[in-house]
Short mmCIF file of C-alpha atoms and ligand atoms in Angstrom, two decimals:
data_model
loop_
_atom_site.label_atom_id
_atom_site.label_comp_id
_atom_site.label_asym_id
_atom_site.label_seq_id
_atom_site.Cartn_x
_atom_site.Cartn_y
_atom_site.Cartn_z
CA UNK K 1 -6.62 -39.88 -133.93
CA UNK K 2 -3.25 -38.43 -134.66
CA UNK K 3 -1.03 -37.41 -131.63
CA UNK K 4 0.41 -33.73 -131.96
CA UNK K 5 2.09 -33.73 -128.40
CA UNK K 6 5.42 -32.73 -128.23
CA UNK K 7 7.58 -35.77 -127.22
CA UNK K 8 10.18 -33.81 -125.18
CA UNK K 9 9.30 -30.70 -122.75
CA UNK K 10 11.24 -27.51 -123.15
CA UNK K 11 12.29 -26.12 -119.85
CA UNK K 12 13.13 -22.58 -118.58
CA UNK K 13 14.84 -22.34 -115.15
CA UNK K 14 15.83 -19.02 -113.82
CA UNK K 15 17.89 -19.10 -110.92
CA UNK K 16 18.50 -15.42 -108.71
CA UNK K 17 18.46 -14.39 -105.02
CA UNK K 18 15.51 -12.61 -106.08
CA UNK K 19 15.68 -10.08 -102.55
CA UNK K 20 13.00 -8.99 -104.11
CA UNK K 21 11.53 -10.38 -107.70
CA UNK K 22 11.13 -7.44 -109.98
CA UNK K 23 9.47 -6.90 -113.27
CA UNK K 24 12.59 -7.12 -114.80
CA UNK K 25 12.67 -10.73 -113.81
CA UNK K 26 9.41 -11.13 -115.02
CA UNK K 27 10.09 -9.64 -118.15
CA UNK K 28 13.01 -11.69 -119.00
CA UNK K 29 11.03 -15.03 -118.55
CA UNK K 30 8.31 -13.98 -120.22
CA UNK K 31 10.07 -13.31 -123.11
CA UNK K 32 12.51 -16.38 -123.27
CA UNK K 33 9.37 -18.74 -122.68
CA UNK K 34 7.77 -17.20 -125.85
CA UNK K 35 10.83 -17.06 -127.53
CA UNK K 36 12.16 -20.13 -127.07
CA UNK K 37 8.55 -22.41 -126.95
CA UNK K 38 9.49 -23.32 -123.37
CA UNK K 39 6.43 -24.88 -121.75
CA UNK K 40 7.77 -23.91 -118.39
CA UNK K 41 9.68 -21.26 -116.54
CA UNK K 42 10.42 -22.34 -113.24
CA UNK K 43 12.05 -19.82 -110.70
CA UNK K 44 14.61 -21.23 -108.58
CA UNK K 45 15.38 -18.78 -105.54
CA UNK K 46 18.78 -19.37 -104.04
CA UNK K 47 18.77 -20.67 -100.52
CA UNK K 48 21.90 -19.45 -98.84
CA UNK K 49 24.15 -17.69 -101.66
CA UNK K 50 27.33 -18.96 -101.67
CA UNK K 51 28.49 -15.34 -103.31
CA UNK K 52 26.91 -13.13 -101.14
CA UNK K 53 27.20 -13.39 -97.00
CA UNK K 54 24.11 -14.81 -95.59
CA UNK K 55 23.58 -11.86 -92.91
CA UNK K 56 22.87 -9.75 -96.31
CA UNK K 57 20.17 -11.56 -97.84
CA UNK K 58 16.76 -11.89 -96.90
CA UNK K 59 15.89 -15.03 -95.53
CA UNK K 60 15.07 -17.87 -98.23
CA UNK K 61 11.15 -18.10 -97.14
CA UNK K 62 10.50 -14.65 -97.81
CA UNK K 63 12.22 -14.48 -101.13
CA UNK K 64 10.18 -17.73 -101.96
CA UNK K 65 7.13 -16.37 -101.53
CA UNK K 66 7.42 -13.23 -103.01
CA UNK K 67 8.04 -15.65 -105.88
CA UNK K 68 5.01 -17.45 -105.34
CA UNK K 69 3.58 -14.37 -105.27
CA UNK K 70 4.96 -12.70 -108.97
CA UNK K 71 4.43 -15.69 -110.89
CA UNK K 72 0.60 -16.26 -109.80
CA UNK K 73 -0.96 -15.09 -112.57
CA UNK K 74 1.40 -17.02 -115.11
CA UNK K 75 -0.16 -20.29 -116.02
CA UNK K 76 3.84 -21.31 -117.55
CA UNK K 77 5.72 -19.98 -114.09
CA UNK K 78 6.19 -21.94 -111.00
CA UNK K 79 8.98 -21.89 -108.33
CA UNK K 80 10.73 -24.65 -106.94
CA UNK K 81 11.94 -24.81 -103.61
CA UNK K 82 14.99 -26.85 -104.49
CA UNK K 83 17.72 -24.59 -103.24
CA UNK K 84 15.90 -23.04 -100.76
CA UNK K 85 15.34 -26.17 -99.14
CA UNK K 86 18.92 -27.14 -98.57
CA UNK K 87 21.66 -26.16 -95.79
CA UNK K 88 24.48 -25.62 -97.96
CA UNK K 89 24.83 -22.66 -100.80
CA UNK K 90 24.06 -24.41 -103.99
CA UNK K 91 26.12 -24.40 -107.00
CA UNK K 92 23.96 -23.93 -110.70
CA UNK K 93 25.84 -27.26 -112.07
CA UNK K 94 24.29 -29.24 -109.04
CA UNK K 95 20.57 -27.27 -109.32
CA UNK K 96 20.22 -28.25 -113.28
CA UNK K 97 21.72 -31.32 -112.25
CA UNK K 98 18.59 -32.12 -109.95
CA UNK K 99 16.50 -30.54 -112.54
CA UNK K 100 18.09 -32.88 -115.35
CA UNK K 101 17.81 -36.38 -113.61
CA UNK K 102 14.99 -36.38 -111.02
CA UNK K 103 12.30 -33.57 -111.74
CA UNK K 104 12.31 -33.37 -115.49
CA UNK K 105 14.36 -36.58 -116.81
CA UNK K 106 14.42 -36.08 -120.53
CA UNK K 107 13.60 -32.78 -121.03
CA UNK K 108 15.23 -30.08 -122.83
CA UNK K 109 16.99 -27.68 -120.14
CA UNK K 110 17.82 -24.08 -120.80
CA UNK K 111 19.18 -21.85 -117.94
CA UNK K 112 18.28 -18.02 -118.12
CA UNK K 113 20.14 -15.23 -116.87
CA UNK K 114 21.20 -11.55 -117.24
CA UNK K 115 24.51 -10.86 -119.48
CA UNK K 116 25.89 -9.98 -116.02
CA UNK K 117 25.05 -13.66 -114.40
CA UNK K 118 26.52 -15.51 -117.69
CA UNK K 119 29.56 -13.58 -117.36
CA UNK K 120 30.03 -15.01 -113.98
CA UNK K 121 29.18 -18.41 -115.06
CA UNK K 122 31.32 -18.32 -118.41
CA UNK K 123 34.34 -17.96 -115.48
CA UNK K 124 33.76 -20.90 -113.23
CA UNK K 125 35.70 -24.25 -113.50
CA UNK K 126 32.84 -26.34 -114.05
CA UNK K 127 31.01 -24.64 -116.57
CA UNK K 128 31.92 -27.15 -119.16
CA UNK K 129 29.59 -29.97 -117.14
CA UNK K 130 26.97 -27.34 -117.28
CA UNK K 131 26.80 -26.77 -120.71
CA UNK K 132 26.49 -30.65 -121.38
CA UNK K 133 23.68 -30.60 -118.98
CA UNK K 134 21.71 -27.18 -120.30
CA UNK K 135 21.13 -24.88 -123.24
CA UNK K 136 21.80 -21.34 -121.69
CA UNK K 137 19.75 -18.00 -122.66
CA UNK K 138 21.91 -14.82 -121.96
CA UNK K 139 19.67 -11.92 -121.83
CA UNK K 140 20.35 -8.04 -122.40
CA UNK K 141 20.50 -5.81 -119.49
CA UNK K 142 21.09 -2.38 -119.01
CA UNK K 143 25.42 -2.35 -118.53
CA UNK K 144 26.28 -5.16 -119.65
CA UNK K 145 27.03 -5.71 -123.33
CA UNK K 146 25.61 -8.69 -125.58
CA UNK K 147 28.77 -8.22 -127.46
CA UNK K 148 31.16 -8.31 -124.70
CA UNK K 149 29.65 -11.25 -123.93
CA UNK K 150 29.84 -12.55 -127.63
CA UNK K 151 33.32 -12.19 -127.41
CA UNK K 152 33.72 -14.18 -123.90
CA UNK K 153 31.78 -16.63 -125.02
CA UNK K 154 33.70 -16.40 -128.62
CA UNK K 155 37.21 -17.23 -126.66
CA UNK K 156 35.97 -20.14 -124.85
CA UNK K 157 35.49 -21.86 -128.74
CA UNK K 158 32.66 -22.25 -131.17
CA UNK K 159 30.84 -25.30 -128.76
CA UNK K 160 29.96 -22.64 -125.78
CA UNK K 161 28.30 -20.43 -128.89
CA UNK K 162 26.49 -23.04 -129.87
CA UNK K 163 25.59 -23.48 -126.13
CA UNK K 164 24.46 -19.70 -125.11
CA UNK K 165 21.90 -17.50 -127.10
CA UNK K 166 21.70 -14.28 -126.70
CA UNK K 167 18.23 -12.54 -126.32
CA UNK K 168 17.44 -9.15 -126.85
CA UNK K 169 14.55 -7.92 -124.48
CA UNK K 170 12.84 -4.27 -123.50
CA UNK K 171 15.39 -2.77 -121.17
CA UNK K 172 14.76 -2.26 -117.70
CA UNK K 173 17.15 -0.66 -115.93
CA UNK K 174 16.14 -2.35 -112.53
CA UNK K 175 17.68 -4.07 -110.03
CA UNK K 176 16.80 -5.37 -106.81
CA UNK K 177 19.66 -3.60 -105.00
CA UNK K 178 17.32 -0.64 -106.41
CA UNK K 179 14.38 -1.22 -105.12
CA UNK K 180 16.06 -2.53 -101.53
CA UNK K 181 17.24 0.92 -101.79
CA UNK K 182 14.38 2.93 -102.56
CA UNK K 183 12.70 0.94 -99.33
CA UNK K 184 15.03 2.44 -97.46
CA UNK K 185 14.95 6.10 -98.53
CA UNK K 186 10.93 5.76 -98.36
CA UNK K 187 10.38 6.04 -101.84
CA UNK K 188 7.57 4.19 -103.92
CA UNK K 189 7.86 0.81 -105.47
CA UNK K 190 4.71 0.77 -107.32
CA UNK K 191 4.84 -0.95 -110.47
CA UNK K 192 8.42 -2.02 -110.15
CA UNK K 193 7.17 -5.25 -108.47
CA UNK K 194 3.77 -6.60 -108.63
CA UNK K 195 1.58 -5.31 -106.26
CA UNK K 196 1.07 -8.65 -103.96
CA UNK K 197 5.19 -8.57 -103.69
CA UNK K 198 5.18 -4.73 -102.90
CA UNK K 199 2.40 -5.45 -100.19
CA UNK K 200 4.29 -8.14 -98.95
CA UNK K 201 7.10 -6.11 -98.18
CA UNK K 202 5.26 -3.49 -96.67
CA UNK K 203 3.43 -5.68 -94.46
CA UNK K 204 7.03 -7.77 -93.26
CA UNK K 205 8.47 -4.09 -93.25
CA UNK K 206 11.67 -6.06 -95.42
CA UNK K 207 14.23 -3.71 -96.52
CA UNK K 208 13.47 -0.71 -94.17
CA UNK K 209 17.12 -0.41 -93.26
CA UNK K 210 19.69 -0.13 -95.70
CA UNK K 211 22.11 -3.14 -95.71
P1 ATP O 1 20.71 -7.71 -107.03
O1 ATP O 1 20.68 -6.24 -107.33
O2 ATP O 1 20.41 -8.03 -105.60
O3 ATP O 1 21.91 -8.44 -107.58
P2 ATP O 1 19.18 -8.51 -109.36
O4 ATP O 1 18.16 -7.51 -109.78
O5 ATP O 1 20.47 -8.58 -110.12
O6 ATP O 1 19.43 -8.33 -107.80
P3 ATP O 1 19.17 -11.35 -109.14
O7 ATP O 1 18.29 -12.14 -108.24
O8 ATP O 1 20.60 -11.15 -108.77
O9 ATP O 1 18.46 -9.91 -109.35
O10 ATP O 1 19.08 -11.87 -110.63
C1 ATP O 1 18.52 -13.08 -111.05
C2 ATP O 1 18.69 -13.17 -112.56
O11 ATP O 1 17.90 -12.17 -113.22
C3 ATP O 1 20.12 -12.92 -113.04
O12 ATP O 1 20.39 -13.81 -114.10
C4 ATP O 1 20.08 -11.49 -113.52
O13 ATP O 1 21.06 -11.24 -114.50
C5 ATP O 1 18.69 -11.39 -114.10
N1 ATP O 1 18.14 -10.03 -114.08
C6 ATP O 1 17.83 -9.30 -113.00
N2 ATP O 1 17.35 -8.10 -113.32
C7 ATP O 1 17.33 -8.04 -114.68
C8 ATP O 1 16.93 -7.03 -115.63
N3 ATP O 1 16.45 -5.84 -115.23
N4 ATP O 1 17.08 -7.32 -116.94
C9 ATP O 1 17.58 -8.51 -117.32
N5 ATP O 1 17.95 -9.51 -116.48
C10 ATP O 1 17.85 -9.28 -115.17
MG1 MG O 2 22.18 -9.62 -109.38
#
């Protein structure tokens, strides 16, 4: 018998604060798994963000499982706990890290995010150990231009092109500071979330009062 297996396993991690998961999340994996053969997408909500002050987050267990809870259905999504398991804020170079020598040793990484995350990442001082350690997939969304990021990407030299694809994908103009916000004012969620994450924040009452 001949063996067809892949040797190597193509990876998808997709790091956010996720307060809450929204289709556009969803969306975005969805189509970078297909896109890019990935055998897995796994969802990596932040613990405590070290960009955003920890009083104005949700706390990490809820945002897990409302993770737990969007990627159900999707036999190629899990989550990981990995960041929202430790004390300190995590930094993306030391979560692929993890990801790249003691959970998937040998497999091909690629790091999803918005063209609004990857701008933030192009910035930081480390993001040259990153790229050795990942592939990254810089998606469209609603904002921010694939061509402003082109040229970001452009000035940092012809290896961090090589390094970060850019993916087109059905535009969704939503946010999670959108639907925190239409909590608030008492307006529906329905079908901006899946419905075990929208009855999950009913039944918590999360997001009643605008932060
Ligand atoms: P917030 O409004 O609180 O910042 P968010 O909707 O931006 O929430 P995050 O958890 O910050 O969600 O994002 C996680 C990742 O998902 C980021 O890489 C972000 O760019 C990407 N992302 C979020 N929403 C979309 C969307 N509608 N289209 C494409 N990418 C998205
Ligand atoms: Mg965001």
């Amino acid at each position: 018998m001949h063996n067809h297996r892949k040797v190597r396993l193509n990876i998808g991690l997709m790091g956010g604060t996720f307060d809450p998961v929204h289709i556009g999340h969803l969306v975005t994996a969805e189509e970078a798994r297909q896109q890019f053969a990935l055998d897995y997408v796994i969802f990596v909500p932040t613990g405590v963000p070290p960009h955003k002050a920890s009083g104005q987050v949700t706390s990490p267990e809820h945002r897990y499982l409302m993770v737990t809870l969007a990627v159900m259905s999707n036999p190629s999504f899990v989550v990981s706990r990995v960041e929202v398991d430790r004390k300190e804020p995590s930094y993306t170079v030391e979560t692929v890290r993890h990801f790249a020598e003691t959970e998937a040793p040998g497999a091909n990484l690629f790091f999803i995010t918005g063209a609004d995350a990857i701008l933030e990442i192009l910035t930081w001082k480390d993001y040259a150990a990153l790229m050795q350690l990942c592939t990254f997939i810089a998606v469209s969304r609603p904002g921010y231009s694939l061509d402003r990021l082109r040229e970001t990407a452009g000035r940092h030299g012809p290896d961090l092109l090589q390094k970060v694809h850019l993916l087109e994908i059905p535009a969704l103009a939503i946010s999670s500071t959108f639907i925190r916000e239409r909590v608030a004012l008492g307006r529906t969620i329905k079908y901006l979330t899946p419905e075990p994450v929208e009855q999950y924040i009913q039944k918590h009452g999360l997001y009643l009062n605008k932060k």
